[in-house]
Amino acid sequence: MSVVDFPAAWLACQLLALCLLGLGFYALFTRRHLAAALIGVELAIAGAGVSLAASGTYAPAPGAGPVLTGQSLTLFAMGLAAAEASVVLALMAVIARRFGSVDPVRLEDALALTPAPAGPDESVSGGEDDA
Amino acid sequence: MNEVPFAAYAAPALFALHALITLAGAFAAVTSLNMARALAAFLASMFGLAGVFLLMNAAFLALAQLLVYVGAVGVLLFFALSLSRGQAKALPGPKGVLFAALGATLPALAAAACAFAVSGQAQARPRDLPVADLGAFLLTGYALPFEIISVALFAAMAGAVTLGFTRRRSA
């Protein structure tokens, strides 16, 4: 069985996780597309999972018996990532139904066409009341 | 596991290979303006991460990684892409990119400094953790977090379904 057991394995895993975190933050700061931002968040959460699993595997708490907290916490992180992705997808579906698209350019156009006066706004909120 | 002559080099080399796949995929996913390309790169990155978990002797985590990230999240992102034209807006100007890079690297650098500081305490010997132990642990010692995460999942799914239904009824 191939197993990473070189001396700096823990540090290497942590650095990999931190690179993923940095890339995820970068996507979150630079991208305006919801799907791109979602990819960034998923990358950051995946990095957190690697960090947790590596800590549970290579640096268990002293005297803690069979150490499974790292792997189970990674599983929790994965579950939360899936839940978060589903909620964001539902939000994108709502946005797409209301404004026609989730593309930032088209969204800006749609929002710029409806400035402060409440003409088109009312139709939107009226539709919301029916819901 | 030292019967293989190159075992001492094979482990770091394999880890470096998978880490390279992961980081290259993540970088392409973050920088690509074509959303379909970004999604494919993200999936490649998650495949590389599954390899890292396998090397870490966590086979169940690798399986869950493939199921959750490549399967579930990948399909969700494909659905999300179908709602858009697939073309993202251009990145912000050089100043915005610089600030974003600073904001992304500074926390990571701080955490990396902490990791370097405590790395001497890590032991380089992954243990064999049978999946049965993991299941028993989740249902005994970690029963409460396990239940809480299932409630969180249910809340997210119910919220997603609710969000999807309201608008359809009104339209």
Coordinates of N, CA, C and O in Angstrom, one line a residue, chain A residues 1-16 18-27 29-33 35-36 38-39 42-43 45-47 49-50 53-54 57-60 65-69 71-83 85-87 89-94 96-98 100-106 108 124 127-128 130-131, chain B residues 1 11-12 14-15 19 22-23 26-27 29-33 35 38-39 42 45-46 49 52-58 60-61 64-65 68-69 73 76-77 79-81 83-89 91-92 96-97 100-101 103-104 107-108 111-112 115-116 118-119 122-129 133-134 137-138 142 145-146 149 152-153 156-157 160 163-164 166-168 170:
Chain A
M1 N 0.8 -1.2 0.0 CA 0.0 0.0 0.0 C 0.9 1.2 0.0 O 1.8 1.4 0.8
S2 N 0.6 2.1 -0.9 CA 1.4 3.3 -1.0 C 0.9 4.3 0.0 O -0.3 4.6 0.1
V3 N 1.8 4.8 0.8 CA 1.5 5.6 1.9 C 2.5 6.7 2.0 O 3.7 6.5 1.9
V4 N 2.0 7.9 2.2 CA 3.0 9.0 2.3 C 3.5 9.0 3.8 O 2.8 9.3 4.7
D5 N 4.7 8.7 3.9 CA 5.3 8.8 5.3 C 6.7 9.4 5.3 O 7.5 9.1 6.1
F6 N 6.9 10.3 4.3 CA 8.1 11.1 4.4 C 8.1 12.1 5.5 O 7.0 12.5 6.0
P7 N 9.2 12.5 6.0 CA 9.2 13.3 7.3 C 8.3 14.5 7.3 O 7.7 14.8 8.3
A8 N 8.3 15.3 6.2 CA 7.6 16.5 6.2 C 6.2 16.4 5.7 O 5.6 17.3 5.1
A9 N 5.6 15.2 5.8 CA 4.3 15.0 5.2 C 3.2 15.9 5.8 O 2.4 16.5 5.0
W10 N 3.3 16.1 7.1 CA 2.2 16.9 7.7 C 2.4 18.4 7.2 O 1.4 19.0 6.8
L11 N 3.6 18.9 7.1 CA 3.8 20.2 6.7 C 3.4 20.4 5.2 O 2.8 21.4 4.8
A12 N 3.8 19.3 4.4 CA 3.4 19.4 3.0 C 1.9 19.5 2.8 O 1.4 20.2 2.0
C13 N 1.2 18.6 3.6 CA -0.3 18.6 3.5 C -0.8 20.0 3.9 O -1.7 20.5 3.3
Q14 N -0.3 20.6 5.0 CA -0.8 21.9 5.4 C -0.5 22.9 4.4 O -1.4 23.8 4.1
L15 N 0.7 22.9 3.8 CA 1.0 23.9 2.7 C 0.0 23.7 1.5 O -0.4 24.7 1.0
L16 N -0.2 22.5 1.2 CA -1.2 22.3 0.1 C -2.5 22.9 0.4 O -3.2 23.5 -0.4
L18 N -3.2 25.3 2.5 CA -3.1 26.7 2.5 C -3.1 27.3 1.1 O -3.7 28.4 0.9
C19 N -2.4 26.6 0.2 CA -2.5 27.1 -1.2 C -3.9 27.0 -1.7 O -4.4 28.0 -2.4
L20 N -4.7 26.0 -1.4 CA -6.1 25.9 -1.8 C -6.9 27.0 -1.2 O -7.7 27.6 -1.8
L21 N -6.6 27.3 0.1 CA -7.3 28.4 0.8 C -7.0 29.7 0.1 O -8.0 30.5 -0.1
G22 N -5.8 30.0 -0.2 CA -5.4 31.2 -0.8 C -6.1 31.3 -2.2 O -6.6 32.4 -2.5
L23 N -6.1 30.3 -3.0 CA -6.7 30.3 -4.3 C -8.2 30.5 -4.2 O -8.8 31.3 -5.0
G24 N -8.8 29.9 -3.2 CA -10.2 30.1 -3.0 C -10.6 31.5 -2.6 O -11.5 32.1 -3.2
F25 N -9.8 32.1 -1.7 CA -10.0 33.5 -1.3 C -9.8 34.4 -2.5 O -10.6 35.4 -2.7
Y26 N -8.8 34.1 -3.3 CA -8.5 34.9 -4.5 C -9.7 34.9 -5.5 O -10.1 35.9 -6.0
A27 N -10.3 33.7 -5.7 CA -11.5 33.6 -6.5 C -12.6 34.4 -5.9 O -13.4 35.1 -6.6
F29 N -12.5 37.0 -4.1 CA -12.2 38.5 -4.1 C -12.3 39.0 -5.6 O -12.7 40.1 -5.8
T30 N -11.9 38.2 -6.5 CA -11.8 38.7 -7.9 C -13.0 38.4 -8.8 O -13.3 39.2 -9.6
R31 N -13.7 37.3 -8.6 CA -14.7 36.9 -9.5 C -16.1 37.4 -9.0 O -16.3 37.5 -7.8
R32 N -16.9 37.8 -10.0 CA -18.2 38.3 -9.7 C -19.3 37.4 -10.1 O -20.5 37.6 -9.8
H33 N -18.9 36.4 -10.9 CA -19.9 35.3 -11.3 C -20.1 34.4 -10.0 O -19.2 34.0 -9.4
A35 N -21.2 31.4 -9.8 CA -20.6 30.0 -9.9 C -19.1 30.1 -9.7 O -18.5 29.2 -9.0
A36 N -18.4 31.1 -10.1 CA -17.0 31.2 -9.9 C -16.7 31.4 -8.4 O -15.7 30.8 -7.9
L38 N -18.5 30.4 -6.1 CA -18.9 29.1 -5.4 C -17.7 28.1 -5.6 O -17.3 27.4 -4.6
I39 N -17.0 28.1 -6.7 CA -15.9 27.3 -6.9 C -14.8 27.7 -5.9 O -14.1 26.8 -5.3
E42 N -15.7 26.4 -2.5 CA -15.5 24.9 -2.5 C -14.0 24.6 -2.4 O -13.6 23.6 -1.7
L43 N -13.1 25.3 -3.1 CA -11.7 25.1 -3.0 C -11.2 25.3 -1.6 O -10.4 24.5 -1.0
I45 N -12.9 25.1 1.2 CA -13.4 24.1 2.1 C -12.7 22.8 1.9 O -12.4 22.1 2.8
A46 N -12.3 22.5 0.6 CA -11.5 21.3 0.3 C -10.2 21.4 1.0 O -9.7 20.4 1.5
G47 N -9.6 22.6 1.0 CA -8.3 22.8 1.7 C -8.5 22.6 3.2 O -7.6 21.9 3.8
G49 N -10.5 20.5 4.5 CA -10.6 19.1 4.7 C -9.3 18.4 4.7 O -9.0 17.6 5.5
V50 N -8.4 18.9 3.7 CA -7.1 18.3 3.7 C -6.3 18.6 5.0 O -5.6 17.7 5.5
A53 N -7.7 16.4 7.8 CA -7.3 14.9 7.6 C -5.8 14.8 7.9 O -5.4 13.8 8.6
A54 N -5.0 15.7 7.5 CA -3.6 15.6 7.7 C -3.2 15.7 9.2 O -2.4 14.9 9.7
T57 N -4.2 12.5 10.9 CA -3.4 11.4 10.5 C -2.0 11.5 11.0 O -1.4 10.5 11.5
Y58 N -1.4 12.6 10.9 CA 0.1 12.8 11.2 C 0.3 13.4 12.5 O 1.4 13.2 13.0
A59 N -0.6 14.1 13.1 CA -0.3 14.8 14.4 C -1.5 14.6 15.3 O -2.2 15.5 15.7
P60 N -1.8 13.3 15.7 CA -2.9 13.1 16.6 C -2.6 13.6 18.0 O -1.4 13.8 18.4
G65 N -6.0 7.6 22.2 CA -6.6 6.3 21.7 C -6.6 6.3 20.1 O -5.8 6.9 19.5
P66 N -7.6 5.6 19.6 CA -7.8 5.6 18.1 C -8.3 7.0 17.7 O -9.3 7.4 18.0
V67 N -7.4 7.6 16.9 CA -7.7 9.0 16.5 C -8.5 9.0 15.2 O -7.9 8.8 14.2
L68 N -9.7 9.4 15.3 CA -10.5 9.4 14.1 C -11.1 10.8 13.9 O -11.9 11.0 13.0
T69 N -10.8 11.7 14.8 CA -11.5 13.0 14.7 C -11.1 13.7 13.4 O -12.0 14.4 12.8
Q71 N -10.5 12.5 10.4 CA -11.2 12.0 9.2 C -12.7 12.4 9.3 O -13.3 12.7 8.3
S72 N -13.2 12.2 10.6 CA -14.7 12.5 10.7 C -14.9 14.0 10.5 O -16.0 14.4 9.9
L73 N -14.0 14.9 10.9 CA -14.2 16.3 10.7 C -14.1 16.6 9.2 O -14.9 17.5 8.7
T74 N -13.3 15.9 8.5 CA -13.2 16.1 7.1 C -14.5 15.7 6.4 O -15.0 16.4 5.5
L75 N -15.1 14.6 6.9 CA -16.4 14.2 6.3 C -17.4 15.3 6.6 O -18.3 15.6 5.7
F76 N -17.4 15.9 7.8 CA -18.4 17.0 8.1 C -18.2 18.1 7.2 O -19.1 18.7 6.7
A77 N -16.9 18.5 6.9 CA -16.6 19.6 6.1 C -17.2 19.3 4.7 O -17.7 20.2 4.0
M78 N -17.0 18.1 4.2 CA -17.5 17.8 2.9 C -19.0 17.9 2.8 O -19.6 18.4 1.9
G79 N -19.7 17.4 3.9 CA -21.2 17.5 3.9 C -21.6 19.0 3.9 O -22.5 19.3 3.2
L80 N -20.9 19.8 4.7 CA -21.3 21.2 4.7 C -21.0 21.9 3.3 O -21.8 22.7 2.9
A81 N -20.0 21.4 2.7 CA -19.7 22.0 1.3 C -20.8 21.6 0.4 O -21.3 22.5 -0.4
A82 N -21.3 20.4 0.5 CA -22.4 20.0 -0.4 C -23.6 20.7 -0.1 O -24.3 21.2 -1.0
A83 N -23.9 20.9 1.2 CA -25.1 21.6 1.5 C -25.1 23.1 1.0 O -26.0 23.6 0.5
A85 N -23.3 24.3 -1.4 CA -23.4 24.3 -2.9 C -24.9 24.2 -3.3 O -25.3 24.9 -4.2
S86 N -25.6 23.4 -2.6 CA -27.0 23.2 -3.1 C -27.8 24.5 -2.8 O -28.6 24.9 -3.6
V87 N -27.5 25.1 -1.6 CA -28.2 26.4 -1.3 C -27.9 27.5 -2.4 O -28.7 28.2 -2.8
L89 N -26.9 27.0 -5.4 CA -27.6 26.7 -6.7 C -29.0 27.1 -6.6 O -29.5 27.7 -7.6
A90 N -29.7 26.9 -5.5 CA -31.1 27.3 -5.4 C -31.2 28.8 -5.5 O -32.1 29.4 -6.2
L91 N -30.3 29.6 -4.9 CA -30.3 31.0 -5.0 C -30.1 31.4 -6.5 O -30.7 32.4 -7.0
M92 N -29.1 30.8 -7.2 CA -28.9 31.1 -8.5 C -30.1 30.8 -9.4 O -30.4 31.6 -10.3
A93 N -30.8 29.8 -9.1 CA -32.0 29.5 -9.9 C -33.1 30.6 -9.6 O -33.7 31.0 -10.6
V94 N -33.2 31.0 -8.4 CA -34.2 32.1 -8.1 C -33.7 33.4 -8.9 O -34.6 34.0 -9.5
A96 N -31.9 33.6 -11.5 CA -32.1 33.4 -13.0 C -33.5 33.6 -13.4 O -33.8 34.1 -14.4
R97 N -34.5 33.1 -12.6 CA -35.9 33.2 -12.9 C -36.3 34.6 -12.9 O -37.1 35.1 -13.7
R98 N -35.8 35.4 -11.9 CA -36.3 36.7 -11.7 C -35.7 37.7 -12.7 O -36.3 38.6 -13.2
G100 N -33.5 36.7 -15.4 CA -33.2 36.2 -16.7 C -31.9 35.5 -16.8 O -31.7 34.7 -17.7
S101 N -30.9 35.8 -16.0 CA -29.6 35.2 -16.1 C -28.9 35.5 -14.8 O -29.3 36.3 -14.0
V102 N -27.8 34.7 -14.6 CA -27.0 35.0 -13.4 C -25.7 35.6 -13.8 O -24.8 35.8 -13.0
D103 N -25.5 35.9 -15.1 CA -24.2 36.5 -15.5 C -24.1 37.9 -15.0 O -25.1 38.7 -15.1
P104 N -23.0 38.3 -14.4 CA -22.9 39.6 -13.8 C -23.2 40.7 -14.8 O -23.9 41.7 -14.4
V105 N -22.7 40.6 -16.0 CA -23.0 41.7 -17.0 C -24.5 41.9 -17.2 O -25.0 43.0 -17.1
R106 N -25.2 40.7 -17.5 CA -26.6 40.9 -17.7 C -27.4 41.3 -16.5 O -28.4 42.0 -16.5
E108 N -26.2 43.3 -14.2 CA -26.0 44.7 -14.0 C -26.9 45.5 -15.0 O -27.5 46.5 -14.6
V124 N -42.0 43.1 -9.6 CA -41.2 42.1 -9.0 C -41.7 41.7 -7.6 O -42.0 40.6 -7.3
G127 N -45.0 39.9 -7.8 CA -44.8 38.5 -8.0 C -44.4 37.8 -6.8 O -44.8 36.6 -6.5
E128 N -43.6 38.5 -6.0 CA -43.2 37.9 -4.7 C -44.3 37.6 -3.8 O -44.4 36.6 -3.1
D130 N -47.4 37.1 -4.5 CA -48.2 35.9 -4.9 C -47.6 34.6 -4.5 O -48.4 33.7 -4.3
A131 N -46.3 34.6 -4.3 CA -45.7 33.4 -4.0 C -46.1 32.8 -2.7 O -46.4 33.5 -1.8
Chain B
M1 N 7.6 -0.9 4.8 CA 7.3 -0.7 3.4 C 8.6 -0.3 2.7 O 8.6 0.5 1.7
A11 N 7.1 8.0 -2.2 CA 6.1 8.7 -1.5 C 6.1 10.2 -1.7 O 5.0 10.8 -2.1
P12 N 7.2 10.9 -1.5 CA 7.2 12.3 -1.8 C 6.9 12.6 -3.3 O 6.2 13.6 -3.6
L14 N 5.0 10.9 -5.4 CA 3.6 10.7 -5.6 C 2.8 11.8 -5.0 O 1.9 12.4 -5.6
F15 N 3.2 12.2 -3.8 CA 2.5 13.3 -3.2 C 2.7 14.6 -4.0 O 1.7 15.3 -4.2
A19 N -0.3 16.7 -5.6 CA -0.4 18.1 -5.2 C -0.3 19.0 -6.4 O -1.0 20.1 -6.4
T22 N -3.6 19.0 -8.1 CA -4.6 19.7 -7.3 C -4.4 21.2 -7.5 O -5.3 22.0 -7.8
L23 N -3.1 21.7 -7.4 CA -2.9 23.1 -7.4 C -3.0 23.7 -8.8 O -3.6 24.8 -9.0
A26 N -6.7 23.9 -9.4 CA -7.3 25.0 -8.7 C -6.9 26.3 -9.3 O -7.8 27.2 -9.4
F27 N -5.7 26.5 -9.7 CA -5.3 27.7 -10.3 C -6.0 28.0 -11.6 O -6.5 29.1 -11.8
A29 N -8.9 26.8 -12.3 CA -10.3 27.0 -12.0 C -10.5 28.5 -11.5 O -11.6 29.1 -11.8
V30 N -9.5 29.0 -10.8 CA -9.7 30.4 -10.3 C -9.5 31.4 -11.3 O -10.1 32.5 -11.3
T31 N -8.6 31.2 -12.3 CA -8.2 32.2 -13.2 C -8.9 32.1 -14.5 O -9.0 33.1 -15.3
S32 N -9.5 31.0 -14.9 CA -10.1 30.9 -16.2 C -11.4 31.7 -16.3 O -12.2 31.6 -15.4
L33 N -11.5 32.5 -17.4 CA -12.7 33.3 -17.5 C -13.9 32.4 -18.1 O -15.0 32.8 -17.9
M35 N -16.3 29.7 -17.9 CA -16.8 29.0 -16.8 C -16.8 27.5 -16.9 O -16.5 26.7 -16.0
A38 N -13.3 26.5 -16.3 CA -13.0 26.6 -14.8 C -13.6 25.4 -14.1 O -13.0 24.8 -13.2
L39 N -14.8 25.0 -14.5 CA -15.4 23.8 -13.8 C -14.7 22.5 -14.1 O -14.4 21.7 -13.1
F42 N -11.7 22.6 -12.0 CA -12.0 22.3 -10.6 C -12.2 20.8 -10.3 O -11.8 20.3 -9.3
S45 N -8.9 19.2 -10.1 CA -8.3 19.5 -8.8 C -8.8 18.6 -7.8 O -8.1 18.1 -6.9
M46 N -10.1 18.4 -7.8 CA -10.7 17.5 -6.8 C -10.3 16.0 -7.0 O -10.1 15.3 -6.0
L49 N -7.0 15.8 -5.3 CA -7.1 15.8 -3.9 C -7.5 14.5 -3.4 O -7.1 14.0 -2.3
V52 N -4.5 12.6 -3.0 CA -3.7 13.0 -1.8 C -4.3 12.2 -0.6 O -3.6 11.7 0.3
F53 N -5.7 12.1 -0.5 CA -6.3 11.4 0.6 C -5.9 9.9 0.5 O -5.6 9.3 1.6
L54 N -5.8 9.4 -0.7 CA -5.4 8.0 -0.8 C -4.0 7.8 -0.3 O -3.7 6.9 0.5
L55 N -3.1 8.7 -0.6 CA -1.7 8.6 -0.2 C -1.7 8.8 1.4 O -0.7 8.3 2.0
M56 N -2.6 9.5 1.9 CA -2.7 9.7 3.4 C -3.2 8.5 4.1 O -3.4 8.6 5.3
N57 N -3.5 7.4 3.3 CA -4.0 6.2 3.9 C -5.4 6.4 4.4 O -5.9 5.8 5.4
A58 N -6.1 7.3 3.8 CA -7.5 7.5 4.2 C -8.4 7.2 3.0 O -8.9 8.1 2.2
F60 N -11.3 5.9 2.7 CA -12.8 6.3 2.7 C -12.9 7.8 2.4 O -13.9 8.2 1.7
L61 N -11.9 8.6 2.9 CA -12.0 10.0 2.5 C -11.9 10.3 1.1 O -12.5 11.1 0.5
A64 N -15.2 9.5 -0.4 CA -16.1 10.5 -0.2 C -15.8 11.8 -1.0 O -16.7 12.5 -1.5
Q65 N -14.5 12.0 -1.2 CA -14.1 13.2 -2.0 C -14.6 13.0 -3.4 O -15.2 14.0 -4.0
V68 N -18.6 13.3 -3.2 CA -19.2 14.6 -2.9 C -18.7 15.7 -3.8 O -19.6 16.4 -4.4
Y69 N -17.4 15.8 -4.0 CA -16.9 16.9 -4.7 C -17.1 16.7 -6.2 O -17.7 17.5 -6.9
V73 N -21.0 18.0 -6.0 CA -20.8 19.5 -6.3 C -20.5 19.7 -7.7 O -20.9 20.8 -8.3
L76 N -23.8 19.9 -9.4 CA -24.5 21.1 -9.0 C -23.9 22.3 -9.8 O -24.7 23.2 -10.3
L77 N -22.6 22.3 -9.9 CA -22.0 23.4 -10.7 C -22.4 23.4 -12.1 O -22.5 24.4 -12.8
F79 N -25.2 22.4 -13.3 CA -26.6 23.0 -13.3 C -26.5 24.5 -13.2 O -27.2 25.2 -13.9
A80 N -25.6 24.9 -12.3 CA -25.4 26.4 -12.2 C -25.0 27.0 -13.5 O -25.4 28.1 -13.9
L81 N -24.1 26.3 -14.2 CA -23.6 26.8 -15.5 C -24.7 26.9 -16.5 O -24.7 27.8 -17.3
L83 N -27.5 27.9 -16.1 CA -28.3 29.1 -15.9 C -27.7 30.3 -16.5 O -28.3 31.4 -16.5
S84 N -26.4 30.2 -16.9 CA -25.7 31.4 -17.4 C -25.2 31.2 -18.8 O -25.3 30.1 -19.3
R85 N -24.6 32.2 -19.3 CA -24.0 32.1 -20.6 C -22.7 31.5 -20.6 O -22.0 31.3 -21.6
G86 N -22.2 31.3 -19.4 CA -20.9 30.6 -19.3 C -19.7 31.5 -19.4 O -18.6 31.0 -19.4
Q87 N -19.9 32.7 -19.7 CA -18.8 33.6 -19.8 C -18.7 34.6 -18.7 O -19.7 35.3 -18.4
A88 N -17.7 34.6 -17.9 CA -17.6 35.5 -16.8 C -17.1 36.8 -17.2 O -16.5 37.0 -18.3
K89 N -17.4 37.8 -16.3 CA -16.9 39.1 -16.6 C -15.4 39.2 -16.4 O -14.8 38.3 -15.7
L91 N -11.7 40.1 -15.2 CA -11.2 40.3 -13.8 C -11.1 41.8 -13.6 O -11.1 42.6 -14.5
P92 N -11.1 42.2 -12.3 CA -10.9 43.7 -12.0 C -9.5 44.1 -12.4 O -8.7 43.3 -12.8
G96 N -7.1 45.9 -8.4 CA -8.0 45.0 -7.7 C -7.4 43.6 -7.6 O -7.5 42.9 -6.5
V97 N -6.7 43.1 -8.6 CA -6.1 41.8 -8.6 C -5.0 41.8 -7.5 O -4.8 40.9 -6.8
A100 N -6.6 41.7 -4.2 CA -7.2 40.3 -4.0 C -6.1 39.3 -3.6 O -6.2 38.5 -2.7
A101 N -5.0 39.4 -4.4 CA -3.9 38.5 -4.1 C -3.3 38.7 -2.7 O -3.0 37.8 -2.0
G103 N -5.0 39.9 -0.1 CA -6.0 39.4 0.8 C -6.0 37.9 0.9 O -6.4 37.3 1.9
A104 N -5.7 37.3 -0.2 CA -5.7 35.8 -0.3 C -4.4 35.2 0.3 O -4.5 34.2 1.0
P107 N -3.5 35.8 4.9 CA -3.9 34.8 5.9 C -3.2 33.5 5.7 O -2.8 32.8 6.7
A108 N -3.1 33.1 4.4 CA -2.4 31.8 4.2 C -1.0 31.8 4.7 O -0.5 30.8 5.2
A111 N -0.9 31.5 8.4 CA -1.1 30.2 8.9 C 0.0 29.3 8.5 O 0.4 28.3 9.3
A112 N 0.7 29.5 7.4 CA 1.9 28.7 7.0 C 3.0 28.9 8.0 O 3.7 28.0 8.4
A115 N 2.2 26.8 10.8 CA 2.5 25.4 10.5 C 3.9 25.1 10.6 O 4.3 24.0 11.1
F116 N 4.8 26.0 10.1 CA 6.2 25.8 10.1 C 6.7 25.7 11.6 O 7.5 24.9 12.0
V118 N 5.1 24.7 14.3 CA 4.8 23.5 15.0 C 5.0 22.2 14.3 O 4.7 21.1 14.8
S119 N 5.6 22.3 13.1 CA 5.7 21.1 12.3 C 6.6 20.0 12.9 O 6.5 18.8 12.5
A122 N 4.8 16.9 14.5 CA 4.1 15.9 13.7 C 4.9 14.6 13.5 O 6.1 14.7 13.4
Q123 N 4.2 13.5 13.6 CA 4.8 12.3 13.3 C 4.5 11.8 11.9 O 3.4 11.9 11.5
A124 N 5.5 11.3 11.2 CA 5.3 11.0 9.8 C 5.0 9.5 9.7 O 5.7 8.8 9.1
R125 N 3.9 9.1 10.3 CA 3.5 7.7 10.1 C 2.0 7.6 10.2 O 1.4 7.5 11.2
P126 N 1.3 7.7 9.0 CA -0.1 7.5 9.0 C -0.5 6.2 9.5 O 0.1 5.2 9.3
R127 N -1.6 6.1 10.3 CA -2.1 4.9 10.8 C -3.1 4.2 9.9 O -3.7 4.9 9.1
D128 N -3.3 3.0 10.2 CA -4.3 2.2 9.5 C -5.6 2.5 10.2 O -5.7 2.1 11.4
L129 N -6.6 3.1 9.6 CA -7.8 3.3 10.3 C -8.9 2.6 9.5 O -9.3 3.1 8.4
D133 N -14.1 1.3 12.0 CA -13.8 2.1 13.2 C -14.4 3.5 13.0 O -15.0 4.1 13.9
L134 N -14.3 4.0 11.8 CA -14.8 5.4 11.5 C -16.3 5.4 11.7 O -16.8 6.3 12.3
F137 N -17.1 5.2 15.3 CA -16.8 6.4 16.0 C -17.9 7.5 15.7 O -18.3 8.2 16.7
L138 N -18.3 7.5 14.5 CA -19.3 8.5 14.2 C -20.7 8.3 14.9 O -21.4 9.2 15.2
Y142 N -19.0 10.5 18.4 CA -19.3 11.7 17.6 C -20.8 11.7 17.2 O -21.1 12.3 16.2
P145 N -22.4 15.5 16.9 CA -22.1 16.2 15.7 C -22.6 15.6 14.5 O -23.0 16.3 13.5
F146 N -22.7 14.3 14.5 CA -23.2 13.5 13.3 C -24.7 13.9 13.1 O -25.1 14.2 12.0
I149 N -25.0 17.5 11.9 CA -24.7 17.7 10.5 C -25.8 17.2 9.6 O -26.1 17.8 8.5
A152 N -28.3 19.9 9.6 CA -27.9 21.0 8.7 C -28.1 20.6 7.3 O -28.5 21.5 6.5
L153 N -27.8 19.4 6.9 CA -28.0 19.0 5.5 C -29.5 19.0 5.2 O -29.8 19.5 4.1
A156 N -30.5 22.6 4.7 CA -30.1 23.1 3.4 C -30.9 22.6 2.3 O -31.3 23.3 1.4
M157 N -31.2 21.3 2.3 CA -32.0 20.7 1.2 C -33.4 21.3 1.2 O -34.0 21.6 0.2
A160 N -33.3 24.7 -0.1 CA -33.1 24.8 -1.5 C -34.4 24.4 -2.3 O -34.8 25.1 -3.2
L163 N -36.8 27.4 -1.9 CA -36.4 28.5 -2.8 C -36.8 28.1 -4.3 O -37.3 29.0 -5.0
G164 N -36.7 26.9 -4.6 CA -37.0 26.5 -6.0 C -38.5 26.5 -6.3 O -38.9 26.8 -7.4
T166 N -41.2 28.3 -4.7 CA -42.0 29.5 -4.5 C -42.1 30.2 -5.8 O -43.2 30.6 -6.2
R167 N -41.0 30.4 -6.5 CA -41.0 31.2 -7.7 C -41.8 30.5 -8.8 O -42.5 31.1 -9.6
R168 N -41.7 29.1 -8.8 CA -42.3 28.4 -9.9 C -43.9 28.6 -9.8 O -44.6 28.7 -10.7
S170 N -45.5 31.0 -8.4 CA -46.0 32.4 -8.7 C -45.9 32.7 -10.2 O -46.6 33.5 -10.7

